[in-house]
GROMACS .gro file of C-alpha atoms in nm:
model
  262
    1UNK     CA    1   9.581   7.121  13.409
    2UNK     CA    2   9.817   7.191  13.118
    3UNK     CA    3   9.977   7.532  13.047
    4UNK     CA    4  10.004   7.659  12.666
    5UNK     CA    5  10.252   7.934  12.621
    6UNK     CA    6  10.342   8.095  12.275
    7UNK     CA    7  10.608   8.291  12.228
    8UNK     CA    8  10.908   8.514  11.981
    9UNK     CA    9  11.221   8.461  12.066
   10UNK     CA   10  11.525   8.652  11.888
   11UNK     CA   11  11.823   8.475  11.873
   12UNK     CA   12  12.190   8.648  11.864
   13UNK     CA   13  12.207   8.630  11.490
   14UNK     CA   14  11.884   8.858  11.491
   15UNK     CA   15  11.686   8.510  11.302
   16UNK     CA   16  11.338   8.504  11.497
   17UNK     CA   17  11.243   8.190  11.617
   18UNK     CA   18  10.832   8.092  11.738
   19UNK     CA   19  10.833   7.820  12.058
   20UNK     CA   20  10.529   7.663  12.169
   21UNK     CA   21  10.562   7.543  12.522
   22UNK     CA   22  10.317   7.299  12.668
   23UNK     CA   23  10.371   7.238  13.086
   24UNK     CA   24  10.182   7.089  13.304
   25UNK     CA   25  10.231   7.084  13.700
   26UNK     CA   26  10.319   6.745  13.883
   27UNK     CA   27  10.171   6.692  14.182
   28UNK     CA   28  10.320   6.509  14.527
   29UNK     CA   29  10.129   6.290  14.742
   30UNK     CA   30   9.968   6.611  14.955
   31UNK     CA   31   9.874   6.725  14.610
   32UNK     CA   32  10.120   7.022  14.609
   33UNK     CA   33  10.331   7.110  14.319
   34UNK     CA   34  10.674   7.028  14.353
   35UNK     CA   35  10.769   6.960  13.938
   36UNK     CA   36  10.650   7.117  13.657
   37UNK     CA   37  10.723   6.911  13.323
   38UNK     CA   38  10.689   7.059  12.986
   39UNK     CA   39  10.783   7.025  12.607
   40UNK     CA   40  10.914   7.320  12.402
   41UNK     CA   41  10.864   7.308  12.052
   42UNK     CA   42  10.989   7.498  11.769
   43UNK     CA   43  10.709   7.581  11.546
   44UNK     CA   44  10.933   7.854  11.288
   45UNK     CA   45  10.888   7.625  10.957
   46UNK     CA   46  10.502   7.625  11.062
   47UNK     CA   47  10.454   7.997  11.129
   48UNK     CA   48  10.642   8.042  10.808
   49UNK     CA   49  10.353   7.794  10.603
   50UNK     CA   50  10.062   7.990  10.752
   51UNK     CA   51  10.239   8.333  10.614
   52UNK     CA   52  10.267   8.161  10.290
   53UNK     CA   53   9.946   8.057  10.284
   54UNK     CA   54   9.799   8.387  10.375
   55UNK     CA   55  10.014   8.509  10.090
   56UNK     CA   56   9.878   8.311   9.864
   57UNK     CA   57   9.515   8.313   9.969
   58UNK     CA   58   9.542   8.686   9.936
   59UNK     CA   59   9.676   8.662   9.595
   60UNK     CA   60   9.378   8.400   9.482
   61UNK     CA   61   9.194   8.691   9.632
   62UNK     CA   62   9.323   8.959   9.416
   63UNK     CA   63   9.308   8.770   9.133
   64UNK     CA   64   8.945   8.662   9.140
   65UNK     CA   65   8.877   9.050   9.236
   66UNK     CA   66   9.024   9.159   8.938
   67UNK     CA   67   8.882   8.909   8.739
   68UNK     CA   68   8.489   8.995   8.863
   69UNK     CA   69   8.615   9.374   8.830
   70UNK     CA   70   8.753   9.358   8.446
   71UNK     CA   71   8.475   9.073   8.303
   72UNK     CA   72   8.140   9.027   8.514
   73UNK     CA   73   8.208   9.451   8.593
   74UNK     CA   74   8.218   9.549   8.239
   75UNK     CA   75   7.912   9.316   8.135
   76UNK     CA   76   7.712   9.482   8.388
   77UNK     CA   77   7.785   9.791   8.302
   78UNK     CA   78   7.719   9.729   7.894
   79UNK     CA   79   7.403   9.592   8.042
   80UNK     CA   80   7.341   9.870   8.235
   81UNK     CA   81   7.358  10.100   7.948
   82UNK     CA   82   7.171   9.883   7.691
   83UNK     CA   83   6.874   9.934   7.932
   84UNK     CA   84   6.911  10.300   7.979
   85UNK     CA   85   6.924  10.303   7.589
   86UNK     CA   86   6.597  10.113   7.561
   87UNK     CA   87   6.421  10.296   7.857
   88UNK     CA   88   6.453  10.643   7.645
   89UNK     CA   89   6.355  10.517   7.346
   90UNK     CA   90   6.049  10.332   7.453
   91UNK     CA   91   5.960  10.697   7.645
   92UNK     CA   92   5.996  10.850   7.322
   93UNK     CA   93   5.823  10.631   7.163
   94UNK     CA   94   5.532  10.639   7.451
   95UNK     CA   95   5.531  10.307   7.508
   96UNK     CA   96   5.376  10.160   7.834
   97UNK     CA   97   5.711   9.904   7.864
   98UNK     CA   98   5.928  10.209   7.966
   99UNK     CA   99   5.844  10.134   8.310
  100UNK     CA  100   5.987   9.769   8.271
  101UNK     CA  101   6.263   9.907   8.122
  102UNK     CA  102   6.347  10.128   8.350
  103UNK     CA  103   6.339   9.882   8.677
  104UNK     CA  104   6.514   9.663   8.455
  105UNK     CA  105   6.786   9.945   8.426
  106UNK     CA  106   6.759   9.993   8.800
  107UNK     CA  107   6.776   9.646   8.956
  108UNK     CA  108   7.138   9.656   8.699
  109UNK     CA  109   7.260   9.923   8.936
  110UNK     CA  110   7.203   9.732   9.255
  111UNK     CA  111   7.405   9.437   9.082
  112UNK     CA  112   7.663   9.689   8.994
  113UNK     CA  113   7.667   9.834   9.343
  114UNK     CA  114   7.670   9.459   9.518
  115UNK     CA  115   7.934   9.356   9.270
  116UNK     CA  116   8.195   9.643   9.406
  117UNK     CA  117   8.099   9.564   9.785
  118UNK     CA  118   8.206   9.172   9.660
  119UNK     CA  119   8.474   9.341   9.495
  120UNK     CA  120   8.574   9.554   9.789
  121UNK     CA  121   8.582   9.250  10.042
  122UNK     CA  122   8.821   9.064   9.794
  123UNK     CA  123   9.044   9.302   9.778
  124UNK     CA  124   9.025   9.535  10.047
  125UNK     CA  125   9.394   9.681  10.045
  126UNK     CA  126   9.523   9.759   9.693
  127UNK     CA  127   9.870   9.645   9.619
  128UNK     CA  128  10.096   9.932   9.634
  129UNK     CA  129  10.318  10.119   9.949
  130UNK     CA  130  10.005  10.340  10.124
  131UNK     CA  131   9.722  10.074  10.044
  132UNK     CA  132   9.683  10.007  10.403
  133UNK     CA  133   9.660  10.419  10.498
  134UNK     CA  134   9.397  10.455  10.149
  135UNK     CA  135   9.206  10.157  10.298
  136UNK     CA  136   9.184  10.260  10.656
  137UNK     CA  137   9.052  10.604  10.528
  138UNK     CA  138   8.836  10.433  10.293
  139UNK     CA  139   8.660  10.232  10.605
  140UNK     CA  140   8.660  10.514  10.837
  141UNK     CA  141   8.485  10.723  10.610
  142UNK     CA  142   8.180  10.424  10.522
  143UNK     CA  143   8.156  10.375  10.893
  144UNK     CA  144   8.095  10.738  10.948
  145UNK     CA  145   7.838  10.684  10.645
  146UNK     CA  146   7.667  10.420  10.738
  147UNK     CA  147   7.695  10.358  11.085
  148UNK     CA  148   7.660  10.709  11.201
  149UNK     CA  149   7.935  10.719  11.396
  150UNK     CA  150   8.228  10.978  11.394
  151UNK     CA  151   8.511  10.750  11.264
  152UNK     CA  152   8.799  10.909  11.229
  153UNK     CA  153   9.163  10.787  11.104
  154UNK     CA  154   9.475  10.926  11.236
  155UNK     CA  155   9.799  10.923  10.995
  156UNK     CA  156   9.997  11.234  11.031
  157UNK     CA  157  10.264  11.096  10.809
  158UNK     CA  158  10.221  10.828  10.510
  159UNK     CA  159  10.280  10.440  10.643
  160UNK     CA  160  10.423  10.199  10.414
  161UNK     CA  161  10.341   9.870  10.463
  162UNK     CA  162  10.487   9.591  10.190
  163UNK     CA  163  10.308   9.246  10.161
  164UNK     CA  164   9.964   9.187  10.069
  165UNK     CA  165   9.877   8.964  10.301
  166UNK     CA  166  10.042   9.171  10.563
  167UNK     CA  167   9.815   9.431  10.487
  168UNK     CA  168   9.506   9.293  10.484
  169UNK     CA  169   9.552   9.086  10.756
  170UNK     CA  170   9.609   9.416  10.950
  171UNK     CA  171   9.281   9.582  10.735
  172UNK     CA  172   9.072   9.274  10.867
  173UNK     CA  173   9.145   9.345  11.246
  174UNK     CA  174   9.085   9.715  11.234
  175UNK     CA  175   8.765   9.621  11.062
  176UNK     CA  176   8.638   9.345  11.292
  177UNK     CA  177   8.776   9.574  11.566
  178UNK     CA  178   8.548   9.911  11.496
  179UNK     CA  179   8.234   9.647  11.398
  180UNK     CA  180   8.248   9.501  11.761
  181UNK     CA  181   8.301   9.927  11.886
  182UNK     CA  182   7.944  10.003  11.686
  183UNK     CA  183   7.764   9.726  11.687
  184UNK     CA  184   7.850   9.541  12.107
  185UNK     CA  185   8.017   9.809  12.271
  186UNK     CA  186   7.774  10.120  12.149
  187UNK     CA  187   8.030  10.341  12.080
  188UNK     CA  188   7.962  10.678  11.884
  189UNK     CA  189   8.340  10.800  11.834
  190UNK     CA  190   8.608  10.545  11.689
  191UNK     CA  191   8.957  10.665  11.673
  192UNK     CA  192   9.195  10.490  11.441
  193UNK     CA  193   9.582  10.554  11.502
  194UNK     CA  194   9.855  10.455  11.198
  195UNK     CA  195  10.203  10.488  11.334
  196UNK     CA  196  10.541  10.377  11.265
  197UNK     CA  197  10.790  10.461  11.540
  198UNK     CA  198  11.154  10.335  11.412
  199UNK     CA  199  11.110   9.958  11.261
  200UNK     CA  200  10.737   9.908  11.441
  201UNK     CA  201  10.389   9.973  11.248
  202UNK     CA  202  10.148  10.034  11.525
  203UNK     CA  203   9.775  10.056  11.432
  204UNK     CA  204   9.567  10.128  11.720
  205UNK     CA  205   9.167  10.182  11.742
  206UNK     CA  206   9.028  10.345  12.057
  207UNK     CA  207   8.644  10.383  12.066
  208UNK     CA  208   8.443  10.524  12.379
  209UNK     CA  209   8.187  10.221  12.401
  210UNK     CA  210   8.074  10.075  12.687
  211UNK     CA  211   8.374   9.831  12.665
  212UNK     CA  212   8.442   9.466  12.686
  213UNK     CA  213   8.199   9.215  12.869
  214UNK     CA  214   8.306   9.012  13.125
  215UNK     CA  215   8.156   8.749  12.905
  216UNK     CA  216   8.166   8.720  12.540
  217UNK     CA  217   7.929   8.562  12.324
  218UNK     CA  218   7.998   8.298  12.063
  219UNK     CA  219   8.025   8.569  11.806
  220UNK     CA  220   8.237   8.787  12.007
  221UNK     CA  221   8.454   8.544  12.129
  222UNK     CA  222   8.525   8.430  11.782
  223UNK     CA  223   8.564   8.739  11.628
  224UNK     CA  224   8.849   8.815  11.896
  225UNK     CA  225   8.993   8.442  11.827
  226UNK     CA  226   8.996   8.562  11.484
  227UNK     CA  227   9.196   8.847  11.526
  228UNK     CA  228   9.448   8.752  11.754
  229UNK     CA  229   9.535   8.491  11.489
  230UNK     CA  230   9.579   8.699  11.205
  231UNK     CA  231   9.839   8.919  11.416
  232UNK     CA  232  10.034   8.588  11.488
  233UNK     CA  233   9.988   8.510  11.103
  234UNK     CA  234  10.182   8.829  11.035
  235UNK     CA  235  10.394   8.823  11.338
  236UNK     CA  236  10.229   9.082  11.523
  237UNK     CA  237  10.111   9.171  11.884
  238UNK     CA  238   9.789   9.257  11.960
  239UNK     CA  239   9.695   9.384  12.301
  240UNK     CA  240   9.317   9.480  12.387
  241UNK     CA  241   9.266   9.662  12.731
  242UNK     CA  242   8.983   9.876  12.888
  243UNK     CA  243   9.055  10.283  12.824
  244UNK     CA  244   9.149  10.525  13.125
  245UNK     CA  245   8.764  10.654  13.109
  246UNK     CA  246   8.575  10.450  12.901
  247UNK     CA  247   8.615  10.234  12.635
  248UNK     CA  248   8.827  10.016  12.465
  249UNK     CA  249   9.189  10.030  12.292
  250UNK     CA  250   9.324   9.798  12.044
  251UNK     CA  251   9.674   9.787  11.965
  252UNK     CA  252   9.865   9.606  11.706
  253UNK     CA  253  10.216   9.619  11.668
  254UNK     CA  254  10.463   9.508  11.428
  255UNK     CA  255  10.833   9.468  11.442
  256UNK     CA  256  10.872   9.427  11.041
  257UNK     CA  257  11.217   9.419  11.067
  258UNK     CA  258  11.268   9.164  11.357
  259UNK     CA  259  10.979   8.940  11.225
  260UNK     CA  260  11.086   8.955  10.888
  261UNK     CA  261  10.704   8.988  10.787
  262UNK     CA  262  10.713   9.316  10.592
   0.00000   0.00000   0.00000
Protein backbone atom coordinates (compact mmCIF):
# COMPACT_ATOMS: atom_id res chain seq x y z
CA UNK A 1 0.00 0.00 0.00
CA UNK A 2 0.88 3.70 -0.06
CA UNK A 3 2.81 5.50 2.73
CA UNK A 4 1.65 9.20 3.81
CA UNK A 5 4.26 11.06 5.71
CA UNK A 6 3.89 14.76 6.94
CA UNK A 7 6.46 16.59 8.03
CA UNK A 8 8.49 20.40 9.26
CA UNK A 9 11.41 20.90 7.85
CA UNK A 10 13.70 24.05 8.76
CA UNK A 11 15.73 25.21 6.21
CA UNK A 12 19.27 27.11 6.78
CA UNK A 13 17.70 30.49 6.51
CA UNK A 14 15.52 29.43 9.63
CA UNK A 15 12.08 29.77 6.86
CA UNK A 16 9.97 26.54 7.85
CA UNK A 17 8.89 24.61 5.13
CA UNK A 18 5.66 21.64 5.42
CA UNK A 19 6.42 18.40 2.85
CA UNK A 20 3.92 15.89 2.26
CA UNK A 21 5.48 12.71 1.05
CA UNK A 22 3.42 10.00 -0.55
CA UNK A 23 5.60 6.42 -1.23
CA UNK A 24 4.58 3.45 -2.08
CA UNK A 25 6.77 0.12 -2.21
CA UNK A 26 7.49 -1.62 -5.69
CA UNK A 27 7.43 -5.00 -5.73
CA UNK A 28 9.78 -7.70 -7.87
CA UNK A 29 8.56 -10.76 -9.38
CA UNK A 30 8.96 -12.89 -5.81
CA UNK A 31 6.90 -10.04 -4.49
CA UNK A 32 9.76 -8.56 -2.37
CA UNK A 33 10.48 -4.94 -2.17
CA UNK A 34 13.36 -3.90 -3.96
CA UNK A 35 12.14 0.11 -4.95
CA UNK A 36 10.25 2.34 -3.13
CA UNK A 37 8.85 5.34 -5.36
CA UNK A 38 7.42 8.41 -3.88
CA UNK A 39 6.43 12.15 -4.53
CA UNK A 40 7.39 14.96 -2.12
CA UNK A 41 5.35 17.86 -2.13
CA UNK A 42 5.63 21.19 -0.72
CA UNK A 43 2.45 22.10 0.86
CA UNK A 44 3.90 25.75 2.79
CA UNK A 45 1.44 28.19 0.68
CA UNK A 46 -1.39 25.60 1.83
CA UNK A 47 -0.55 25.33 5.53
CA UNK A 48 -0.27 29.07 5.37
CA UNK A 49 -4.30 29.31 3.82
CA UNK A 50 -5.62 27.02 6.56
CA UNK A 51 -3.86 29.49 9.30
CA UNK A 52 -5.51 32.26 7.54
CA UNK A 53 -8.55 30.80 7.48
CA UNK A 54 -8.55 29.83 11.08
CA UNK A 55 -7.68 33.46 11.58
CA UNK A 56 -10.37 34.62 10.05
CA UNK A 57 -13.00 32.13 11.15
CA UNK A 58 -11.97 33.07 14.63
CA UNK A 59 -12.42 36.66 13.96
CA UNK A 60 -16.14 36.03 12.31
CA UNK A 61 -16.30 34.31 15.65
CA UNK A 62 -15.48 37.17 17.81
CA UNK A 63 -17.37 39.36 16.01
CA UNK A 64 -20.71 37.61 16.04
CA UNK A 65 -19.88 37.01 19.96
CA UNK A 66 -19.68 40.45 20.53
CA UNK A 67 -22.43 41.26 18.54
CA UNK A 68 -25.01 38.60 20.52
CA UNK A 69 -23.11 39.97 23.77
CA UNK A 70 -23.70 43.97 23.16
CA UNK A 71 -27.45 43.65 21.23
CA UNK A 72 -29.49 40.27 21.79
CA UNK A 73 -27.47 40.46 25.66
CA UNK A 74 -28.73 43.81 26.53
CA UNK A 75 -32.41 43.10 25.18
CA UNK A 76 -32.56 40.22 27.38
CA UNK A 77 -31.53 41.75 30.11
CA UNK A 78 -34.09 45.02 29.66
CA UNK A 79 -36.48 42.15 29.29
CA UNK A 80 -35.43 40.55 32.15
CA UNK A 81 -35.99 43.52 34.27
CA UNK A 82 -39.30 44.71 32.71
CA UNK A 83 -40.63 41.36 34.09
CA UNK A 84 -39.17 41.62 37.49
CA UNK A 85 -40.80 45.16 37.43
CA UNK A 86 -44.21 43.75 36.56
CA UNK A 87 -43.92 40.62 38.86
CA UNK A 88 -43.71 43.14 42.06
CA UNK A 89 -46.22 45.21 41.11
CA UNK A 90 -48.83 42.68 40.25
CA UNK A 91 -47.80 41.11 44.02
CA UNK A 92 -48.55 44.37 45.34
CA UNK A 93 -51.30 44.73 43.72
CA UNK A 94 -52.48 40.93 44.69
CA UNK A 95 -53.07 39.95 41.52
CA UNK A 96 -53.32 36.17 40.62
CA UNK A 97 -50.96 36.96 37.20
CA UNK A 98 -47.87 37.41 39.49
CA UNK A 99 -47.23 33.87 39.06
CA UNK A 100 -47.11 34.31 35.15
CA UNK A 101 -45.08 37.02 35.64
CA UNK A 102 -42.77 35.65 37.54
CA UNK A 103 -41.99 32.35 35.25
CA UNK A 104 -42.05 34.77 32.62
CA UNK A 105 -39.13 36.59 34.52
CA UNK A 106 -37.55 33.20 35.11
CA UNK A 107 -37.60 31.38 31.76
CA UNK A 108 -35.63 35.25 30.76
CA UNK A 109 -32.84 34.03 32.99
CA UNK A 110 -32.38 30.67 31.37
CA UNK A 111 -32.18 32.64 27.94
CA UNK A 112 -29.72 34.90 29.59
CA UNK A 113 -27.75 32.00 31.01
CA UNK A 114 -27.89 29.92 27.43
CA UNK A 115 -27.02 33.12 25.64
CA UNK A 116 -23.43 33.43 27.65
CA UNK A 117 -22.75 29.52 27.22
CA UNK A 118 -23.40 30.53 23.14
CA UNK A 119 -21.42 33.39 23.95
CA UNK A 120 -18.70 31.49 25.74
CA UNK A 121 -18.26 28.84 22.83
CA UNK A 122 -17.81 31.80 20.33
CA UNK A 123 -15.37 33.23 21.96
CA UNK A 124 -13.72 31.08 24.28
CA UNK A 125 -10.19 32.88 24.59
CA UNK A 126 -10.48 36.69 24.91
CA UNK A 127 -8.14 38.66 22.80
CA UNK A 128 -5.40 39.91 24.89
CA UNK A 129 -1.61 38.31 26.07
CA UNK A 130 -2.94 35.72 29.12
CA UNK A 131 -6.40 34.85 27.39
CA UNK A 132 -5.29 31.39 26.91
CA UNK A 133 -4.01 31.02 30.93
CA UNK A 134 -7.73 33.07 31.99
CA UNK A 135 -9.46 30.51 29.72
CA UNK A 136 -7.77 27.35 30.82
CA UNK A 137 -8.60 28.43 34.48
CA UNK A 138 -11.94 29.36 33.44
CA UNK A 139 -12.56 25.54 32.07
CA UNK A 140 -10.80 23.87 34.80
CA UNK A 141 -12.79 25.44 37.28
CA UNK A 142 -16.55 24.50 35.31
CA UNK A 143 -15.22 21.02 34.95
CA UNK A 144 -14.56 20.79 38.61
CA UNK A 145 -18.26 22.32 38.81
CA UNK A 146 -19.98 20.38 36.79
CA UNK A 147 -18.34 17.32 36.16
CA UNK A 148 -17.23 16.63 39.64
CA UNK A 149 -13.96 16.07 38.95
CA UNK A 150 -10.81 17.71 40.57
CA UNK A 151 -9.55 19.75 37.55
CA UNK A 152 -6.83 21.52 38.22
CA UNK A 153 -4.59 24.02 35.98
CA UNK A 154 -0.98 24.37 36.41
CA UNK A 155 0.70 27.90 35.41
CA UNK A 156 3.35 28.87 37.81
CA UNK A 157 4.29 31.79 35.68
CA UNK A 158 1.90 33.90 33.20
CA UNK A 159 2.01 32.41 29.34
CA UNK A 160 1.59 34.72 26.59
CA UNK A 161 0.27 33.46 23.69
CA UNK A 162 -0.42 36.13 20.56
CA UNK A 163 -2.97 35.13 17.78
CA UNK A 164 -6.47 34.40 18.20
CA UNK A 165 -6.74 31.64 16.36
CA UNK A 166 -3.62 30.30 17.89
CA UNK A 167 -5.25 30.38 21.02
CA UNK A 168 -8.26 28.89 20.61
CA UNK A 169 -7.16 26.36 18.53
CA UNK A 170 -4.97 25.34 21.54
CA UNK A 171 -8.32 26.10 24.06
CA UNK A 172 -10.30 23.60 21.75
CA UNK A 173 -7.79 20.62 22.26
CA UNK A 174 -7.41 21.00 25.97
CA UNK A 175 -11.17 21.03 25.99
CA UNK A 176 -11.92 18.04 23.75
CA UNK A 177 -8.92 16.51 25.57
CA UNK A 178 -10.33 16.64 29.45
CA UNK A 179 -14.13 15.81 27.82
CA UNK A 180 -12.75 12.41 26.44
CA UNK A 181 -10.65 12.13 30.37
CA UNK A 182 -14.41 12.50 32.12
CA UNK A 183 -16.66 11.33 29.99
CA UNK A 184 -14.50 7.68 28.03
CA UNK A 185 -11.65 7.31 30.12
CA UNK A 186 -13.48 7.81 33.78
CA UNK A 187 -11.04 9.83 35.15
CA UNK A 188 -11.64 11.77 38.55
CA UNK A 189 -8.32 14.01 38.61
CA UNK A 190 -7.33 16.08 35.36
CA UNK A 191 -4.11 17.88 35.49
CA UNK A 192 -3.56 20.72 33.09
CA UNK A 193 0.18 21.92 32.58
CA UNK A 194 0.91 25.66 30.80
CA UNK A 195 4.58 25.98 30.11
CA UNK A 196 6.88 27.87 28.05
CA UNK A 197 10.46 26.61 28.17
CA UNK A 198 12.68 29.12 25.88
CA UNK A 199 10.66 29.74 22.39
CA UNK A 200 8.15 26.48 23.02
CA UNK A 201 4.47 26.81 24.63
CA UNK A 202 3.81 23.39 25.95
CA UNK A 203 0.26 22.66 27.25
CA UNK A 204 -0.05 19.31 28.58
CA UNK A 205 -3.24 17.48 30.26
CA UNK A 206 -2.59 14.30 32.27
CA UNK A 207 -5.74 12.63 33.75
CA UNK A 208 -5.70 9.18 35.73
CA UNK A 209 -8.56 7.47 33.58
CA UNK A 210 -8.61 4.22 32.56
CA UNK A 211 -6.77 5.35 29.34
CA UNK A 212 -7.02 4.93 25.65
CA UNK A 213 -8.92 1.91 23.99
CA UNK A 214 -7.37 -0.22 21.76
CA UNK A 215 -10.31 0.73 19.66
CA UNK A 216 -11.94 3.99 19.31
CA UNK A 217 -15.35 4.69 18.46
CA UNK A 218 -16.60 6.94 15.70
CA UNK A 219 -16.84 9.73 18.18
CA UNK A 220 -13.56 9.15 19.67
CA UNK A 221 -11.78 8.64 16.73
CA UNK A 222 -13.02 11.89 15.39
CA UNK A 223 -12.59 13.87 18.21
CA UNK A 224 -8.75 12.80 18.14
CA UNK A 225 -8.79 13.50 14.15
CA UNK A 226 -9.99 16.75 15.23
CA UNK A 227 -7.36 17.62 17.38
CA UNK A 228 -4.42 16.53 15.77
CA UNK A 229 -5.54 18.89 12.99
CA UNK A 230 -5.91 21.92 14.81
CA UNK A 231 -2.17 21.46 16.18
CA UNK A 232 -1.03 21.18 12.45
CA UNK A 233 -3.35 24.31 11.79
CA UNK A 234 -1.17 26.19 14.27
CA UNK A 235 1.98 24.39 13.63
CA UNK A 236 2.07 22.39 16.62
CA UNK A 237 2.90 18.79 17.86
CA UNK A 238 0.71 16.86 19.63
CA UNK A 239 1.76 13.60 21.17
CA UNK A 240 -0.84 11.36 23.19
CA UNK A 241 0.73 8.32 25.13
CA UNK A 242 -0.44 6.01 28.03
CA UNK A 243 0.94 7.48 31.70
CA UNK A 244 3.71 5.54 33.78
CA UNK A 245 0.67 4.22 36.13
CA UNK A 246 -2.40 4.98 34.71
CA UNK A 247 -3.81 7.22 32.49
CA UNK A 248 -3.31 9.33 29.77
CA UNK A 249 -0.96 12.44 28.82
CA UNK A 250 -1.51 14.90 26.17
CA UNK A 251 1.10 17.08 25.03
CA UNK A 252 1.11 19.96 22.71
CA UNK A 253 3.98 21.81 21.81
CA UNK A 254 4.73 24.85 20.00
CA UNK A 255 7.86 26.24 18.54
CA UNK A 256 6.28 29.94 17.98
CA UNK A 257 9.33 31.17 16.89
CA UNK A 258 10.42 28.43 14.34
CA UNK A 259 6.78 28.06 13.02
CA UNK A 260 6.23 31.54 12.82
CA UNK A 261 2.58 30.87 14.23
CA UNK A 262 2.62 33.11 17.31
Amino acid sequence: GQFHLYYRIVRPDHSVRYIYDRASPILDAQGKVYRVAGIAEDVTERKELERELAEATAREQQRIGGELHDNLGQQLTGISLLARGLEHKLADQGSSEAAAARELATNVTVAQQQLRTLIQGLIPVEVHPNGLMAALAQLAAQTQRICGVACILDCAQAVEVSGTATATNLYRIAQESIHNAVRHAKADKIMVRLAREDQTLIMQIRDNGVGMPDRLGEAEGMGLRIMRYRADIVGATLDIRPAEDRGTIITCRLNQQAARYG
